[in-house]
Coordinates of C-alpha atoms in Angstrom, one line a residue:
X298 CA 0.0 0.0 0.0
X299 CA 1.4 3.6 -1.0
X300 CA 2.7 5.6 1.6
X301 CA 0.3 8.6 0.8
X302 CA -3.0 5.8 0.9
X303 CA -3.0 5.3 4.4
X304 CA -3.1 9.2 4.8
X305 CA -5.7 10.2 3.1
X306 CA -7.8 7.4 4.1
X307 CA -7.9 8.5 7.6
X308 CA -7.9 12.3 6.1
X309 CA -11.1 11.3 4.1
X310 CA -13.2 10.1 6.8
X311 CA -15.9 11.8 8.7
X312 CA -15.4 13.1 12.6
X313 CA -15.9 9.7 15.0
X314 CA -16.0 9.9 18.5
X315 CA -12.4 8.7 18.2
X316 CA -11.9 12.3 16.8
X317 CA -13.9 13.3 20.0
X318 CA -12.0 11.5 22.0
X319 CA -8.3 13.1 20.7
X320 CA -9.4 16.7 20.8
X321 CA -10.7 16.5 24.5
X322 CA -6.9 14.8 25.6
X323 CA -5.2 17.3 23.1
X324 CA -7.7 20.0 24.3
X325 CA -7.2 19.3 27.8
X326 CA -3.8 19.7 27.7
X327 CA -3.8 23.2 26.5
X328 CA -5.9 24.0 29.3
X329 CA -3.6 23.0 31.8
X330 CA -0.8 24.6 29.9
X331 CA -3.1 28.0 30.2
X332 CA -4.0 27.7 33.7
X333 CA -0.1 27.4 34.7
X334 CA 1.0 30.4 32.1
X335 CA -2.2 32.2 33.7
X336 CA -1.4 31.5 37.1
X337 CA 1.8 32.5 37.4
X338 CA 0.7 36.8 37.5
X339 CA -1.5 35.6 40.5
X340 CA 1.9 34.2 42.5
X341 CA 3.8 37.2 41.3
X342 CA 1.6 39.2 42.8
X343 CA 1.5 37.4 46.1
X344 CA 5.3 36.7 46.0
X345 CA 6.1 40.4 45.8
X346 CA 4.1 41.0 49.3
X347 CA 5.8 37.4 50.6
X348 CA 9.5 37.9 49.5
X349 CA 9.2 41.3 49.3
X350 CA 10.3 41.2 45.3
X351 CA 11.8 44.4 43.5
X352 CA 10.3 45.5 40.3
X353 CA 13.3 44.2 38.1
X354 CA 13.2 40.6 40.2
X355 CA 8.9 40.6 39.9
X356 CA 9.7 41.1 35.9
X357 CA 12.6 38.4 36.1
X358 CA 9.8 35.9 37.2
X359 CA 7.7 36.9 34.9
X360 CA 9.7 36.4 32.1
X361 CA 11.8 33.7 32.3
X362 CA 8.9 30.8 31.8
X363 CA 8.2 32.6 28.3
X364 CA 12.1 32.3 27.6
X365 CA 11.9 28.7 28.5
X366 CA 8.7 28.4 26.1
X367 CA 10.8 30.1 23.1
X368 CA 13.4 27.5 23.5
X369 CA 11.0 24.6 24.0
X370 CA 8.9 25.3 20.6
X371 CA 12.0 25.7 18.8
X372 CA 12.5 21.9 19.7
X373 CA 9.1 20.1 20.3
X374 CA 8.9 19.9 16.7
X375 CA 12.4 18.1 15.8
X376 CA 12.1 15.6 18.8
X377 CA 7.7 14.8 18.2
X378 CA 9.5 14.0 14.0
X379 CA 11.9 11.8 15.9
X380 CA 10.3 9.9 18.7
X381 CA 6.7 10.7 17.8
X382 CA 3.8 12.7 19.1
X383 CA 2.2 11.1 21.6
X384 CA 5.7 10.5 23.5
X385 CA 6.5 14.1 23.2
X386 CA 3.0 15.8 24.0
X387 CA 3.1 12.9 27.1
X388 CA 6.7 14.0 27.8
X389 CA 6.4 17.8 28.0
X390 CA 3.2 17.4 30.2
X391 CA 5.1 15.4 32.6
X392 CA 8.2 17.6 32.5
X393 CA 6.4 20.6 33.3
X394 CA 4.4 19.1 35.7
X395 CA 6.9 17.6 38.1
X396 CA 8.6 21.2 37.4
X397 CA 5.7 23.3 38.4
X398 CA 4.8 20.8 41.4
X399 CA 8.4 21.5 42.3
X400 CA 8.5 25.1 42.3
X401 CA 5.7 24.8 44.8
X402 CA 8.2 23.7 47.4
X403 CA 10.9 26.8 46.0
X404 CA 12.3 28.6 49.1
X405 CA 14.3 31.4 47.0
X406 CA 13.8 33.0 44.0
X407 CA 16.8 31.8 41.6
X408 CA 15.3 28.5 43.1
X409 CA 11.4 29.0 41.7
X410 CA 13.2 30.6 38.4
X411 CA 15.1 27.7 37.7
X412 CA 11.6 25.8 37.7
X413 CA 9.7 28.4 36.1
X414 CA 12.1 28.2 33.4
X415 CA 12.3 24.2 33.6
X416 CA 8.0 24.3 33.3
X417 CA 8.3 26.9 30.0
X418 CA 10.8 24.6 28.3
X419 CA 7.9 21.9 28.8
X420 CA 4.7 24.2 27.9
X421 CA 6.8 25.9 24.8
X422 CA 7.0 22.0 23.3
X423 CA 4.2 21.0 24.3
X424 CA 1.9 23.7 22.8
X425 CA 2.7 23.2 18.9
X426 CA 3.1 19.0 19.3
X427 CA -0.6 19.3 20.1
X428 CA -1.7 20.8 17.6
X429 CA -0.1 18.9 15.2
X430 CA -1.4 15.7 16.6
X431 CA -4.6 17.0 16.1
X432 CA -4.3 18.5 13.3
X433 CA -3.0 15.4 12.0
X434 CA -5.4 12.9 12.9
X435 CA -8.6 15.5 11.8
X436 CA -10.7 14.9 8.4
X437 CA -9.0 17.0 5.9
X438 CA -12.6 19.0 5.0
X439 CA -12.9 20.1 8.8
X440 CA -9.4 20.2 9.4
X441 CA -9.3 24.1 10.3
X442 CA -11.9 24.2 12.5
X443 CA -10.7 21.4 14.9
X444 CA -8.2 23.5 15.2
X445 CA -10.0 26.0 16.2
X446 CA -11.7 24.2 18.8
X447 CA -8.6 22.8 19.9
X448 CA -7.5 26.3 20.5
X449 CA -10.7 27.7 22.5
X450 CA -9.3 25.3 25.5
X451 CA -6.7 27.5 26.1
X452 CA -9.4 30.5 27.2
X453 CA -11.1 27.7 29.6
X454 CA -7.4 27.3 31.0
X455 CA -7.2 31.2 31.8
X456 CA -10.5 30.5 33.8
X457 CA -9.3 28.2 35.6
X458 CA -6.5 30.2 36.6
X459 CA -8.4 33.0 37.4
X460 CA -10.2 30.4 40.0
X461 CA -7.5 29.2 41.8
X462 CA -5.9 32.8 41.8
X463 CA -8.8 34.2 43.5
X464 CA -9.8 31.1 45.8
X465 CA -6.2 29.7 46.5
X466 CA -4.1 32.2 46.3
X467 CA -4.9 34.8 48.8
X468 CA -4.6 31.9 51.6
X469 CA -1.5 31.7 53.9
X470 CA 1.3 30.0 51.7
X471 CA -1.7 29.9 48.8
X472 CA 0.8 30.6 45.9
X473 CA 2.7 26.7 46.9
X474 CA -1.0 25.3 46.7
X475 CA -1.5 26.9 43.4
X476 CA 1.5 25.3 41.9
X477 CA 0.9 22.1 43.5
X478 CA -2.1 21.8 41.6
X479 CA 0.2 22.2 38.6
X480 CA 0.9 18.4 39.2
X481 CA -2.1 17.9 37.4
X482 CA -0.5 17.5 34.2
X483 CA 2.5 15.0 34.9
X484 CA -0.5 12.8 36.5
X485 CA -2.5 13.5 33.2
X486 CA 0.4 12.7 30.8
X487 CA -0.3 9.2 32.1
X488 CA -3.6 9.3 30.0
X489 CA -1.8 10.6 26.7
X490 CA 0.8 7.9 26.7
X491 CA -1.9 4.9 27.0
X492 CA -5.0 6.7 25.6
X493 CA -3.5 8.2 22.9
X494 CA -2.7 6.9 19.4
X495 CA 0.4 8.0 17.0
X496 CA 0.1 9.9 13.8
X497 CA -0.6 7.7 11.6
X498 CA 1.6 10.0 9.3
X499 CA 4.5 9.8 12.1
X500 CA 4.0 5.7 11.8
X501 CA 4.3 5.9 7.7
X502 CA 7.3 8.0 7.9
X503 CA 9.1 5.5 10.2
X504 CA 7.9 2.8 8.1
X505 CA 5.8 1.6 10.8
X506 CA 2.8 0.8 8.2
X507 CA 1.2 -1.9 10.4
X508 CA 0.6 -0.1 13.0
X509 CA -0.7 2.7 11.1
X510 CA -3.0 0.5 9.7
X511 CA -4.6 -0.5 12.7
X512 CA -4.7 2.8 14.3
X513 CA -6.5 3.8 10.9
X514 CA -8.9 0.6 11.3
X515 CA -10.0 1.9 14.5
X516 CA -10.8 5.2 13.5
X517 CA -13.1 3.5 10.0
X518 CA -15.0 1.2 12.7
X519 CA -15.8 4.3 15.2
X520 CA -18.9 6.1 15.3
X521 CA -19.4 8.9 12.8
X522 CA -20.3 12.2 14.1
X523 CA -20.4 14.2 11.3
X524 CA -21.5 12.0 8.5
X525 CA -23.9 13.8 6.6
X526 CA -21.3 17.1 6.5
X527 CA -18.8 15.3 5.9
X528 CA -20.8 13.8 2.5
X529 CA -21.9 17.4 1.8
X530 CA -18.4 18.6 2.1
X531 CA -16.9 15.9 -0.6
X532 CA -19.7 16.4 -2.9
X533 CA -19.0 19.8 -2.9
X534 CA -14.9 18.9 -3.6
X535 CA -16.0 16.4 -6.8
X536 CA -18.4 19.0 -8.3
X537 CA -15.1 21.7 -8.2

């Protein structure tokens, strides 16, 4: 079977609940990355009264999980095209969820920063691996607006934030409870290594067409969500 078969059969079928069932893990995942990127103004704030931080150590903070995260996406990519998706998204989730657990028990700042940085490594690969997993596995005709969806998570992680900085935070020693919730992920990443299948364009281009096959055979025996639109939408392809 031709290498480019096996993808477009699983690009040409309609949205299953096994498409369901890859958007919530993929979605869910960029909720957690949001509530720990969201979080983190909420501890600043409380760290600065705690610690009694200077402006130029307060921005320090700040910053140095979005330098970890510029340096993590500029890798996710080359090590998901050499080990695969699922083990990288699984990988970064538990990377910076050990790391943001352990910044909960931080008694310094260089201390916390060294984790903060350690968790935006994680988040910064773990953010565009997502999407392409998704991405990857969605029909080609509804491809974009998975996306989409995928991407509206990350405003339901911001709420979540905004929860525990308002409920959690303000307690005595709140800000470690905050970011011992942050464990979440590494428990979660559990979930993507056993629940998740590979791209099936990951498993081609290792030459791993078996097991392509069968992740593809499991998608063409799951429910169809989106049947009829998905027959509207490749009428519409033929007649152009």
């Amino acid at each position: 079977m031709a290498k480019t078969s096996l993808t477009a059969r699983l690009e040409t079928l309609p949205f299953t609940k096994k498409h369901t069932k890859i958007l919530g893990v993929t979605g869910i995942g960029w909720a957690l990355d949001a509530m720990d990127v969201g979080l983190i103004s909420f501890i600043m704030a409380a760290l600065t009264k705690q610690w009694a931080l200077s402006p130029t150590e307060t921005s320090w903070l700040g910053s140095i999980g979005f330098l970890g995260m510029a340096l993590g996406a500029t890798v996710g990519g080359l090590l998901a095209d050499r080990f695969g998706r699922r083990y990288v998204f699984a990988a970064t989730l538990l990377i910076y969820g050990l790391a943001t657990g352990a910044s909960a028990l931080a008694g310094s700042l260089a201390v916390l920063m060294v984790f903060r940085f350690i968790v935006g490594l994680g988040i910064g690969a773990e953010l565009p691996v997502a999407s392409t997993l998704m991405s990857e596995f969605s029909p080609r005709a509804i491809r974009g607006r998975v996306v989409v969806i995928l991407e509206a998570f990350w405003a339901l992680g911001w709420i979540l934030a905004a929860l525990i900085g308002t409920f959690v935070v303000p307690n005595p020693n709140g800000w470690r409870w905050a970011l011992a919730i942050g464990v979440i992920p590494a428990l979660y990443s559990l979930i993507i290594r056993w629940g998740t299948p590979e791209s099936v364009r990951f498993l081609e281009s290792k030459g791993r067409t078996d097991e392509a096959e069968r992740v593809i055979a499991e998608f063409e025996s799951s429910t169809a969500i989106s049947t009829q639109h998905h027959a509207n939408e490749n009428t519409r392809d033929h007649a152009h």
